[in-house]
Short mmCIF file of N, CA and C in Angstrom, two decimals:
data_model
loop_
_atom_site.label_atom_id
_atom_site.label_comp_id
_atom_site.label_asym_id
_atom_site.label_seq_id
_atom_site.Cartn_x
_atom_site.Cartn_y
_atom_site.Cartn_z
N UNK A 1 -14.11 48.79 49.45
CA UNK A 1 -13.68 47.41 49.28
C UNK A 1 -14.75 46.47 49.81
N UNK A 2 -14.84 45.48 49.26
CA UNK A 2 -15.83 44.25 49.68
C UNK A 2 -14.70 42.95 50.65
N UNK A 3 -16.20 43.24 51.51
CA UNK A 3 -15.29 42.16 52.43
C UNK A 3 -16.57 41.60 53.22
N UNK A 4 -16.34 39.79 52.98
CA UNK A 4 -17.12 38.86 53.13
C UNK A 4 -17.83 38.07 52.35
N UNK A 5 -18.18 37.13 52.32
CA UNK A 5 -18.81 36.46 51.26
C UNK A 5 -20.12 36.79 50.68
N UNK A 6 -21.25 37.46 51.49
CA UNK A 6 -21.92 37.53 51.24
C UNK A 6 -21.49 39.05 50.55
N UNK A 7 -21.31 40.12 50.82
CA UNK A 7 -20.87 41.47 49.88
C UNK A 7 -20.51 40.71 48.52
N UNK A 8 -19.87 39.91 48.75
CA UNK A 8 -18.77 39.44 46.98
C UNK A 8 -19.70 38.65 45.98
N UNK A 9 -20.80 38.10 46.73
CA UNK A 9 -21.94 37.55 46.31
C UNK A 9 -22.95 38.59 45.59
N UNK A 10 -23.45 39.45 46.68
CA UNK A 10 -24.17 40.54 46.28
C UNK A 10 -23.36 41.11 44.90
N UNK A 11 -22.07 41.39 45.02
CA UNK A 11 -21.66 42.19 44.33
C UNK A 11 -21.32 41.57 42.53
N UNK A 12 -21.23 40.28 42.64
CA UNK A 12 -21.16 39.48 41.36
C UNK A 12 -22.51 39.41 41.30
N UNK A 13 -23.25 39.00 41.57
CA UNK A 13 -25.66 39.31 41.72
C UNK A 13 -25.57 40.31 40.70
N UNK A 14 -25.25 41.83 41.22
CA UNK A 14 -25.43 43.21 40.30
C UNK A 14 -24.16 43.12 39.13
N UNK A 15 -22.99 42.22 39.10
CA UNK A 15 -22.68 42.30 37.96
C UNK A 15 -23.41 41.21 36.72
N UNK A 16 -23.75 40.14 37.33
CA UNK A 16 -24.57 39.04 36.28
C UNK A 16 -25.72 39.66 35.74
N UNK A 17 -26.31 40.54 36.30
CA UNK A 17 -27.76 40.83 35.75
C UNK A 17 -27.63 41.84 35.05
N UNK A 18 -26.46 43.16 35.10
CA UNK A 18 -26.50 43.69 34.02
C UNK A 18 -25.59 43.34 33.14
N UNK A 19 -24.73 41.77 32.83
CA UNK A 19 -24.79 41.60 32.00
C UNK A 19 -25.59 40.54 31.21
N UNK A 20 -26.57 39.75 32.09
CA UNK A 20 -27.93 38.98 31.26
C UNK A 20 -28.38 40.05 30.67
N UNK A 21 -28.41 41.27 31.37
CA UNK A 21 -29.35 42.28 30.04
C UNK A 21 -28.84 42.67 28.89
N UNK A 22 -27.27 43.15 28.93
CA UNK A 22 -26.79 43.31 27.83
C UNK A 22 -26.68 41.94 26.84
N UNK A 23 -26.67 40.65 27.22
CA UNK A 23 -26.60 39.46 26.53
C UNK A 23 -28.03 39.21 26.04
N UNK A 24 -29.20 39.35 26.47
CA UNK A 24 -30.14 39.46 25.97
C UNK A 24 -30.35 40.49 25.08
N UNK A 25 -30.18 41.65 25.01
CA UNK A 25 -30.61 42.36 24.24
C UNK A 25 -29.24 41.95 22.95
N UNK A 26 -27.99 42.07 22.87
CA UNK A 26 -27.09 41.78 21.80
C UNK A 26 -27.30 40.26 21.47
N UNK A 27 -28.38 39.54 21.95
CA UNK A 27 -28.82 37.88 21.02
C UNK A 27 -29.91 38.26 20.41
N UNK A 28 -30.97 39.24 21.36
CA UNK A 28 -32.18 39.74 20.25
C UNK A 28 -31.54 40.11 18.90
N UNK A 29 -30.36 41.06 18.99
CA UNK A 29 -30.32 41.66 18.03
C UNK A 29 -29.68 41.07 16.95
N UNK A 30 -28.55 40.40 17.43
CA UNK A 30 -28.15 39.04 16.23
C UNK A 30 -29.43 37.86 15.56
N UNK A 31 -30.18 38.02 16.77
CA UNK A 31 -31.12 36.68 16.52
C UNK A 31 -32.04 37.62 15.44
N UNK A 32 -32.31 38.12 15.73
CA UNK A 32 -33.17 39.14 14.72
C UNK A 32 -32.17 39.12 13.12
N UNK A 33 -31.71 39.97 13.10
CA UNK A 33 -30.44 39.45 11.84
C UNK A 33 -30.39 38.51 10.86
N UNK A 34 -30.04 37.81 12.11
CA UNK A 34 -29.98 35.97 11.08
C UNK A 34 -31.23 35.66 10.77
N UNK A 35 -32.41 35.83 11.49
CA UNK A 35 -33.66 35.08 11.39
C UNK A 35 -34.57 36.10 10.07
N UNK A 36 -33.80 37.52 10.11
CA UNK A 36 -34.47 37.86 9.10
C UNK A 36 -33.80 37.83 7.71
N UNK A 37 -32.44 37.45 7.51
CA UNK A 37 -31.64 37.11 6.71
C UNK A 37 -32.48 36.06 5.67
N UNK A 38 -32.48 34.98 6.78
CA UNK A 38 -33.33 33.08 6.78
C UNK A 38 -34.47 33.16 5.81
N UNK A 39 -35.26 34.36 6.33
CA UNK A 39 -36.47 34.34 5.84
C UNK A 39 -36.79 35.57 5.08
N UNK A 40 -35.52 36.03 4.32
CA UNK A 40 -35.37 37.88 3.98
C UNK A 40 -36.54 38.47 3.98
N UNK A 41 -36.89 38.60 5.25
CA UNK A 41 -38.36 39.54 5.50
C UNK A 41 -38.11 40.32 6.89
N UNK A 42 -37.90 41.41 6.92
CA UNK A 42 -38.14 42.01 7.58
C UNK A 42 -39.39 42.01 8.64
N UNK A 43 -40.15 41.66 8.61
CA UNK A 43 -41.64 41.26 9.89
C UNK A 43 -41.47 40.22 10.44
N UNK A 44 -41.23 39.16 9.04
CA UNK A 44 -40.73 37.80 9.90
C UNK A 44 -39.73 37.76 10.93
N UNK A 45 -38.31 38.59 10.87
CA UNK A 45 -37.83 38.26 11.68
C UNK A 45 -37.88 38.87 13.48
N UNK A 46 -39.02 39.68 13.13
CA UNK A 46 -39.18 40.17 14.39
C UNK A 46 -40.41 38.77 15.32
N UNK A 47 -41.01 37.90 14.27
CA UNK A 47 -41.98 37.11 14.53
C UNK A 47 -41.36 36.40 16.55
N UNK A 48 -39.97 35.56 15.94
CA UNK A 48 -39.96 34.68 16.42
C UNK A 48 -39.07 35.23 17.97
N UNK A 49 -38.73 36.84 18.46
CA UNK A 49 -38.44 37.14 19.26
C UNK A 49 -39.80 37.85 20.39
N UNK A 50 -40.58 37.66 20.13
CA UNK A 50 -42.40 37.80 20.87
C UNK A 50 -41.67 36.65 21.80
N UNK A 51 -41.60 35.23 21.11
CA UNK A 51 -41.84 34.16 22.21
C UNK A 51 -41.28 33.69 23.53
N UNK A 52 -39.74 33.97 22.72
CA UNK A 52 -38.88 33.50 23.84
C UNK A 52 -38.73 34.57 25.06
N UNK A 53 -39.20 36.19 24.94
CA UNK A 53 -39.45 36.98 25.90
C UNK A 53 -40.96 36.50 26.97
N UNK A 54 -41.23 35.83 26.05
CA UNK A 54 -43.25 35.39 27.04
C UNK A 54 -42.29 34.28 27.25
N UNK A 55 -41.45 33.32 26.99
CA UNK A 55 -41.51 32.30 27.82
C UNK A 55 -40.32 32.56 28.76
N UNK A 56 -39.22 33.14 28.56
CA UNK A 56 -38.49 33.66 29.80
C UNK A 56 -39.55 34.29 31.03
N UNK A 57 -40.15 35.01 30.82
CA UNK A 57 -40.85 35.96 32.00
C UNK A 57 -41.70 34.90 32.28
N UNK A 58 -42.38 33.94 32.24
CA UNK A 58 -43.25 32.78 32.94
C UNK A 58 -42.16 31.92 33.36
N UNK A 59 -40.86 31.70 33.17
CA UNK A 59 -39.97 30.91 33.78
C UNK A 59 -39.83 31.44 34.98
N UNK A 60 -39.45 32.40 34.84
CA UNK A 60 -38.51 33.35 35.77
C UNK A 60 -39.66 33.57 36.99
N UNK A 61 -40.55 33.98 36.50
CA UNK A 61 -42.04 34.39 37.33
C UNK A 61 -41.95 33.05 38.41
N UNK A 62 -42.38 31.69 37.44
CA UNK A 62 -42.76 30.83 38.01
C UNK A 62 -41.44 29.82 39.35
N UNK A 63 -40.24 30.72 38.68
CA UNK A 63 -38.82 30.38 39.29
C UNK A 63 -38.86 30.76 41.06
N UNK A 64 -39.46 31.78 40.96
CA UNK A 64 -39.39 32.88 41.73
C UNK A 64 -40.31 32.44 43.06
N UNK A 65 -41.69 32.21 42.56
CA UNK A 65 -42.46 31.37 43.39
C UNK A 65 -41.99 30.05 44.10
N UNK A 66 -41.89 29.08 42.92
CA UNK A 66 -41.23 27.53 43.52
C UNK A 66 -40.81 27.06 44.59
N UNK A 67 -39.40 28.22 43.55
CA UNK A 67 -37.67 28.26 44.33
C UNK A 67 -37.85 29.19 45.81
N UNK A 68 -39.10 29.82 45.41
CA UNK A 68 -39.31 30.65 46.87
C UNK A 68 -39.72 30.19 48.37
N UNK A 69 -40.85 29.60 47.47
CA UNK A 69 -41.75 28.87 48.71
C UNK A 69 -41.24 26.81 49.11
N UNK A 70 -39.88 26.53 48.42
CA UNK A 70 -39.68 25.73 48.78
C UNK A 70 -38.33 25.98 49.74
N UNK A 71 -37.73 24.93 50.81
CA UNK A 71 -37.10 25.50 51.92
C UNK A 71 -35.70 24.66 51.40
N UNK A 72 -35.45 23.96 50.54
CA UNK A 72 -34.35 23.10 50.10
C UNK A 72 -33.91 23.66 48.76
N UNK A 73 -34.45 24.56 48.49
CA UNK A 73 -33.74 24.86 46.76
C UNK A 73 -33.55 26.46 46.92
N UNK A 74 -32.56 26.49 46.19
CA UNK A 74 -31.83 27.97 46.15
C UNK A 74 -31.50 28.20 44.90
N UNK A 75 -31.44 29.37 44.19
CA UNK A 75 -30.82 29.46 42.82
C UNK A 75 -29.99 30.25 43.15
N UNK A 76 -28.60 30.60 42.30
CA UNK A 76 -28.06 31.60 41.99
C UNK A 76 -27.82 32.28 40.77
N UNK A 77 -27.78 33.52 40.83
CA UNK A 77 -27.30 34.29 39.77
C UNK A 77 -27.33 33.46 39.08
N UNK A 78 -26.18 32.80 38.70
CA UNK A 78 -25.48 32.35 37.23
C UNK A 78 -26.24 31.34 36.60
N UNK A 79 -27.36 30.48 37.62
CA UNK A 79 -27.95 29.50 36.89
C UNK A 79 -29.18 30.29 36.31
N UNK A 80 -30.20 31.48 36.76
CA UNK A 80 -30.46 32.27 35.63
C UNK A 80 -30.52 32.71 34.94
N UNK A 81 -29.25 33.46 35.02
CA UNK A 81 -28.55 33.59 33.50
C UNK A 81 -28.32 32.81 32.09
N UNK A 82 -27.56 31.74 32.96
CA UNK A 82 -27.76 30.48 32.16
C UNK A 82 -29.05 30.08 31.18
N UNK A 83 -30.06 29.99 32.37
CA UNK A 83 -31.47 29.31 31.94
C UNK A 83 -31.96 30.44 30.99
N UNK A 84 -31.68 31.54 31.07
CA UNK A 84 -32.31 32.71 30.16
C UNK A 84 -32.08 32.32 28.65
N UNK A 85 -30.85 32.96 29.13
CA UNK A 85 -30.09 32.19 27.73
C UNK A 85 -30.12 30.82 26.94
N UNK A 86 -30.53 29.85 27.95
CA UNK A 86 -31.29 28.91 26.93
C UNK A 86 -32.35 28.90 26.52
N UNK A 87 -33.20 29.63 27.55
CA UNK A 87 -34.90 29.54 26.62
C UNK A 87 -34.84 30.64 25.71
N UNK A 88 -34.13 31.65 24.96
CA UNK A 88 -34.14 32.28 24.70
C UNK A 88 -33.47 31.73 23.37
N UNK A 89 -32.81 30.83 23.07
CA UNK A 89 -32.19 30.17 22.27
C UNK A 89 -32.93 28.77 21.55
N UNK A 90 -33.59 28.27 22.42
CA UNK A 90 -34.38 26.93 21.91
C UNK A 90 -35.83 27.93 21.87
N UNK A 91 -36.00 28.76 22.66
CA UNK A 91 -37.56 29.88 21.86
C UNK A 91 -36.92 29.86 20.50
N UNK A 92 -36.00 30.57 20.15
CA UNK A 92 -36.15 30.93 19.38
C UNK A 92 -35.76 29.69 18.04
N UNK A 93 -35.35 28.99 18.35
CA UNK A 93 -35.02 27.81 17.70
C UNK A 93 -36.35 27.47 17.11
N UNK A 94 -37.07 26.92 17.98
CA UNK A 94 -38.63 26.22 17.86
C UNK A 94 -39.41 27.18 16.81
N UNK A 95 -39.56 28.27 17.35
CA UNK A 95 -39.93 29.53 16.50
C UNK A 95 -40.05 29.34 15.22
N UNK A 96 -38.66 29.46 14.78
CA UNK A 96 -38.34 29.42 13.34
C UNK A 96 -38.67 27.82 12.82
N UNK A 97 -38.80 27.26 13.14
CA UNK A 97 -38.49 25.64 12.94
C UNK A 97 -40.10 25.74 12.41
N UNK A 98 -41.04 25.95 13.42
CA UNK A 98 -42.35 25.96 13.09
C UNK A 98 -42.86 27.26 12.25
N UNK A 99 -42.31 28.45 12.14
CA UNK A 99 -43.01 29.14 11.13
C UNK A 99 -42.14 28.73 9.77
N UNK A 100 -40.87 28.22 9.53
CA UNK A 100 -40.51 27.58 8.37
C UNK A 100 -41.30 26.69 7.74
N UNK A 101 -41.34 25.53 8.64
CA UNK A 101 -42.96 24.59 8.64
C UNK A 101 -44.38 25.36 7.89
N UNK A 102 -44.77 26.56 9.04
CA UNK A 102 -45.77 26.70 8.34
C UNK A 102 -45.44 27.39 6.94
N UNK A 103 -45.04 28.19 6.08
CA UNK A 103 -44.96 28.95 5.37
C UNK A 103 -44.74 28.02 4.40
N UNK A 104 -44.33 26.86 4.44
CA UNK A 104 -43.93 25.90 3.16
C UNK A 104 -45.43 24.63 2.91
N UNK A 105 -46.21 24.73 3.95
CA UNK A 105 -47.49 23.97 3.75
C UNK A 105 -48.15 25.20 3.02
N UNK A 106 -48.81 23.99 1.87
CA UNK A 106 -50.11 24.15 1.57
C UNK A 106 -51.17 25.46 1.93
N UNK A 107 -52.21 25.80 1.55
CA UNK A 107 -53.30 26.11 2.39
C UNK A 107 -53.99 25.61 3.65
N UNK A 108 -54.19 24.61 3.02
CA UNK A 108 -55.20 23.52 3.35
C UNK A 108 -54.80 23.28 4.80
N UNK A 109 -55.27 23.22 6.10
CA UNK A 109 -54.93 23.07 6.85
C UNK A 109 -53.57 23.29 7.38
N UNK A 110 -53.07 24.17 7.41
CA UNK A 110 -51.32 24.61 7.76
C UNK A 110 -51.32 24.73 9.18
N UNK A 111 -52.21 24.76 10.31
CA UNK A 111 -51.97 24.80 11.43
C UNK A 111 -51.90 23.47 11.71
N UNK A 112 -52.87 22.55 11.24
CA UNK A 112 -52.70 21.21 11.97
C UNK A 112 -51.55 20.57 10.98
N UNK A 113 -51.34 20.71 9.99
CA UNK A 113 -49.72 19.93 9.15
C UNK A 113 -48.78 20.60 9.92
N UNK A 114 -48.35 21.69 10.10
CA UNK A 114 -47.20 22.20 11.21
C UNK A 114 -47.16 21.67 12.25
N UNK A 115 -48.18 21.46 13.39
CA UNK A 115 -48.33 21.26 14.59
C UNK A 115 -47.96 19.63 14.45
N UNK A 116 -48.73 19.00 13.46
CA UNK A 116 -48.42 17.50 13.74
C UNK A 116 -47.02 17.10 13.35
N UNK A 117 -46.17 17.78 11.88
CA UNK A 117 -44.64 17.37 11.76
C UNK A 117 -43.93 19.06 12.45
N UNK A 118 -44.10 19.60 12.33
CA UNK A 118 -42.87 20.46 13.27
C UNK A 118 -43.24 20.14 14.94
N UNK A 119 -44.76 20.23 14.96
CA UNK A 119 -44.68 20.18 16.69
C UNK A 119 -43.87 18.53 17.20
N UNK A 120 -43.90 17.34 16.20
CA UNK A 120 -43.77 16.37 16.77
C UNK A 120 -42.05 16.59 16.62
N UNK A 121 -41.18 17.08 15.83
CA UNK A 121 -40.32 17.22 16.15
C UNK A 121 -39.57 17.98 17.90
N UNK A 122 -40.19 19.32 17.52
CA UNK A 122 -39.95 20.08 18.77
C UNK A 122 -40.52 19.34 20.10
N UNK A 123 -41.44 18.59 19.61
CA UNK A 123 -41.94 18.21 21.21
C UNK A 123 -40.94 16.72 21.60
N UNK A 124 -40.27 15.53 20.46
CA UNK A 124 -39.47 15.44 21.16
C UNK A 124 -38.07 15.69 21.57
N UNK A 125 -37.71 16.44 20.66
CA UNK A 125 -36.48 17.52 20.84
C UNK A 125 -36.64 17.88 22.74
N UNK A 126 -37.47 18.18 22.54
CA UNK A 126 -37.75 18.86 23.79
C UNK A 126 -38.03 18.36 25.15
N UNK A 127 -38.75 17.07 25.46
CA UNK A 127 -38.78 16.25 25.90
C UNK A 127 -37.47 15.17 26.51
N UNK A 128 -36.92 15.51 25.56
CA UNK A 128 -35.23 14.52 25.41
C UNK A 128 -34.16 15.78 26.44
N UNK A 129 -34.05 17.00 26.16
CA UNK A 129 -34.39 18.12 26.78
C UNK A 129 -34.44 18.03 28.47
N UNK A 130 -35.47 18.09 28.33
CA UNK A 130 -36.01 18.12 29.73
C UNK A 130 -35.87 17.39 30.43
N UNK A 131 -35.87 15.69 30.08
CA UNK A 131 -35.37 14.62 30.85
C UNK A 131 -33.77 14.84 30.94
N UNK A 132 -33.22 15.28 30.03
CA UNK A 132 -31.51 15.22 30.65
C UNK A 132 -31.16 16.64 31.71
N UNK A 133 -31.80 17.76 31.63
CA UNK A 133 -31.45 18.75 32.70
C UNK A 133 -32.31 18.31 34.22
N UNK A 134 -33.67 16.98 33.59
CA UNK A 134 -34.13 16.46 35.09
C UNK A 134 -33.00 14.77 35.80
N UNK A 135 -32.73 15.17 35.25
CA UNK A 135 -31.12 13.51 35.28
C UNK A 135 -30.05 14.60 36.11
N UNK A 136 -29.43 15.27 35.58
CA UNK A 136 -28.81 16.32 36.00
C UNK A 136 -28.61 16.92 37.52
N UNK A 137 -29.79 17.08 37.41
CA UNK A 137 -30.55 18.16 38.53
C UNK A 137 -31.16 16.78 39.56
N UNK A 138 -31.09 15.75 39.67
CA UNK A 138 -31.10 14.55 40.58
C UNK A 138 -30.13 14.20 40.81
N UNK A 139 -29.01 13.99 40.01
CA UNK A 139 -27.83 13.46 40.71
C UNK A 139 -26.73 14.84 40.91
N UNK A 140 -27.35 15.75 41.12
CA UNK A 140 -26.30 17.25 41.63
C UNK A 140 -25.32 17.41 41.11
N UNK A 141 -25.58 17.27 39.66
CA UNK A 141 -24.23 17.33 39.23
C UNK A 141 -23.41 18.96 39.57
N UNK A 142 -22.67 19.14 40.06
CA UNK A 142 -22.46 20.72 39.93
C UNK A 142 -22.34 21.61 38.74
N UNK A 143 -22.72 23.02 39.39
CA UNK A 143 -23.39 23.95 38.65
C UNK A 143 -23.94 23.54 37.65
N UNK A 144 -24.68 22.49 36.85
CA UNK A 144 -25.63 22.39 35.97
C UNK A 144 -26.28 22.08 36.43
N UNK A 145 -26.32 20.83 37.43
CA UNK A 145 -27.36 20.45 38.26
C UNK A 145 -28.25 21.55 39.11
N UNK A 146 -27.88 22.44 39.76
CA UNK A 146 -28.78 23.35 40.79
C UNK A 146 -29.40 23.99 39.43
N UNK A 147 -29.44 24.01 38.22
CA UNK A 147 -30.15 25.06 37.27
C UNK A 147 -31.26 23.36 36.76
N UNK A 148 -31.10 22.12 37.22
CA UNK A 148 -31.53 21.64 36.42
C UNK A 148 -33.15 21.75 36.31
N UNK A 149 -33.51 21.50 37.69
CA UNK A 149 -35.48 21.83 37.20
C UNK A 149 -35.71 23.31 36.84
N UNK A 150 -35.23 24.57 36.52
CA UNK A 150 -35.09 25.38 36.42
C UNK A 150 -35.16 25.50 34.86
N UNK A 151 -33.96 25.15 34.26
CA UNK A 151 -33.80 24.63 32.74
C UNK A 151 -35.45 23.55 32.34
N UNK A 152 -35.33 22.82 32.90
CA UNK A 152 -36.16 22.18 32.76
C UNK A 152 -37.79 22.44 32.38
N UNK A 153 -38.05 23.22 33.59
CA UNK A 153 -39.13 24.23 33.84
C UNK A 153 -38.98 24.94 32.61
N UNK A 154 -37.68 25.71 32.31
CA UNK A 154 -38.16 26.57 31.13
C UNK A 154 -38.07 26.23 29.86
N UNK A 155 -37.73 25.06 29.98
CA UNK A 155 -37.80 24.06 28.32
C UNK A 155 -39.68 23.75 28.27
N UNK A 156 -40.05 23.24 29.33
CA UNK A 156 -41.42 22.73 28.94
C UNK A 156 -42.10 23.94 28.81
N UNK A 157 -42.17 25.17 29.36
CA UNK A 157 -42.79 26.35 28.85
C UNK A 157 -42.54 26.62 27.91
N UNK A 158 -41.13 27.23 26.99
CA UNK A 158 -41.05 27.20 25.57
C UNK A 158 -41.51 26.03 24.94
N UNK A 159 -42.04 24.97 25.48
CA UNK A 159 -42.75 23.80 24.40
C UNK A 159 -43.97 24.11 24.25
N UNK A 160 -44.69 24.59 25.59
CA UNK A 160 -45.95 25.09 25.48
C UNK A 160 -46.54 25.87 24.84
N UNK A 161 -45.79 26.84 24.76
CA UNK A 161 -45.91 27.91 24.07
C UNK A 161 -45.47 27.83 22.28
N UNK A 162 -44.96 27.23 22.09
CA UNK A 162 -43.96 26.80 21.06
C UNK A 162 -45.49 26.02 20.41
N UNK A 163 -46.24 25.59 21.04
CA UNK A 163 -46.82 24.11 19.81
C UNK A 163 -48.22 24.65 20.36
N UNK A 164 -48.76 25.96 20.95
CA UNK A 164 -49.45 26.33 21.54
C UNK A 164 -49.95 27.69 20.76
N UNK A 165 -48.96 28.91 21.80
CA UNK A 165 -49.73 30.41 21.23
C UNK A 165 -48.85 30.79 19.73
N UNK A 166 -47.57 30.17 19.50
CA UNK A 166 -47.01 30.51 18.48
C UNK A 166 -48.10 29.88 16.69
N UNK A 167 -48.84 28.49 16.48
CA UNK A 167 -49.21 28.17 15.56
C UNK A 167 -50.54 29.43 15.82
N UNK A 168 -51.05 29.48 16.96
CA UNK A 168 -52.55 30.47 17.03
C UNK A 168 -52.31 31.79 16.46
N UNK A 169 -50.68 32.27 16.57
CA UNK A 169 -50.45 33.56 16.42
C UNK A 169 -50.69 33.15 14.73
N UNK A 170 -49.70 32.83 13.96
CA UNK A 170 -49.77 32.15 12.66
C UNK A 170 -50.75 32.03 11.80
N UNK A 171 -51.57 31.23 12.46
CA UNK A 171 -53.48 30.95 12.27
C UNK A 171 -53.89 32.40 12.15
N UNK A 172 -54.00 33.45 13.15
CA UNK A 172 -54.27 34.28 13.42
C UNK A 172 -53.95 35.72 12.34
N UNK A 173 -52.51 35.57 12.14
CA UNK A 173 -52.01 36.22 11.22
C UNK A 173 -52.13 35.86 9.52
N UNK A 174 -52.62 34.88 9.15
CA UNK A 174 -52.66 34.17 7.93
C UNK A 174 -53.31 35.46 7.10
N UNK A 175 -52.86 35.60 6.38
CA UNK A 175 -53.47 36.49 5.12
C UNK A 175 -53.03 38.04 5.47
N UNK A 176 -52.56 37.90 6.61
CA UNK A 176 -52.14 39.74 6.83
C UNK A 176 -51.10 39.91 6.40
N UNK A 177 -50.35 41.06 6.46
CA UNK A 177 -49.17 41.67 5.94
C UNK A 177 -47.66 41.12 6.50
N UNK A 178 -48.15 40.17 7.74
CA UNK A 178 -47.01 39.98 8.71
C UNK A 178 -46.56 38.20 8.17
N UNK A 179 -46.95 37.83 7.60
CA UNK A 179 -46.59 36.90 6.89
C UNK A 179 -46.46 36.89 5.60
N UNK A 180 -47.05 37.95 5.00
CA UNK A 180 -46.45 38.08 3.12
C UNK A 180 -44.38 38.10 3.25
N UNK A 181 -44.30 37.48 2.36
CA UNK A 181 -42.67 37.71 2.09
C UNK A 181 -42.20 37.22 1.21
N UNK A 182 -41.18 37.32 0.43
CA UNK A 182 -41.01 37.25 -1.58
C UNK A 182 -40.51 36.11 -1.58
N UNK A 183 -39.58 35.04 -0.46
CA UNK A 183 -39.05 34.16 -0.61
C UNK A 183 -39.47 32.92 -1.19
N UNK A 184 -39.06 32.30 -2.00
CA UNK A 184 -39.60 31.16 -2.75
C UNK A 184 -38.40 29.98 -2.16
N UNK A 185 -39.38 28.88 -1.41
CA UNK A 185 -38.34 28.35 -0.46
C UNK A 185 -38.45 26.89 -2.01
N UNK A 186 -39.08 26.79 -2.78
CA UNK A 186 -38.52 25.87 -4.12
C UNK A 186 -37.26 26.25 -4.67
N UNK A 187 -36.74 27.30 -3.88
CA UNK A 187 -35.34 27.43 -4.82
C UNK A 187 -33.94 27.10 -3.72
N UNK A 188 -34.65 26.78 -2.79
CA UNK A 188 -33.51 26.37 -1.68
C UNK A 188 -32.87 25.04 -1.62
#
């Protein structure tokens, strides 16, 4: 039996994290699904789950440090969880938003036409974002507030990354096999 607050703490700790893992892995696998449904390609839809795993692990990384080495902020469990699950959701959001973008430009410059109308969307999507979980997270609102620079933090990394290594990957991949796919988006 558990007895004390801190045991009941510990002991909800080891139940949240194995179920962030099972919730992560059963959103990969839906998110995968739908996203390859979207874009009926099989490669594509593995594209846009790369990101939101690189930008969770630089959240979390960088969470870890912060929240560590500062003497007034504490996280718990649940606001990780939380925050996972959102960058893992607006990753993957952005993702698709910008390789939809690219795949419907032109030749002719498709990194900088994506970056300038999908990135200017996502960036202020994102921005709008970040200022309301930093509003939040100043006036304490409870339990959203203690996740708010946290959320925050991991919104501007999925932006970074988002208008950053995702168009380079794209650029990068242009003409290979990982972007061929039969869909003709003139019929949508």
């Amino acid at each position: 039996y558990y007895t004390g607050s801190d045991e009941i703490a510990h002991g909800l700790e080891k139940i949240a994290n194995q179920s962030l893992i099972q919730s992560i892995i059963i959103g990969v696998i839906i998110s995968i699904i739908i996203v390859g449904l979207y874009f009926r390609s099989i490669k594509l839809a593995f594209i846009p789950m790369g990101f939101p795993i690189f930008s969770m692990t630089i959240t979390l990384a960088l969470s870890c440090i912060m929240f560590g080495l500062l003497p007034h902020f504490s996280l718990s469990f649940i606001v990780t969880t939380l925050s996972a699950i959102l960058i893992m959701g607006l990753s993957t959001d952005y993702s698709v938003y910008i390789i939809n973008r690219y795949l419907r430009t032109s030749q002719d410059e498709r990194v900088k036409t994506t970056v300038q109308w999908a990135g200017h969307a996502v960036f202020t999507s994102s921005i709008i974002v970040i200022i309301s979980y930093l509003v939040m997270a100043l006036f304490n609102i409870p339990l959203i507030g203690d996740g708010g620079y946290l959320n925050a933090l991991g919104i501007l990394i999925t932006l970074l990354v988002a208008l950053t290594l995702l168009p380079s990957f794209l650029h990068y991949s242009h003409g290979k096999s990982v972007l061929k796919h039969k869909f003709n988006f003139s019929k949508v």
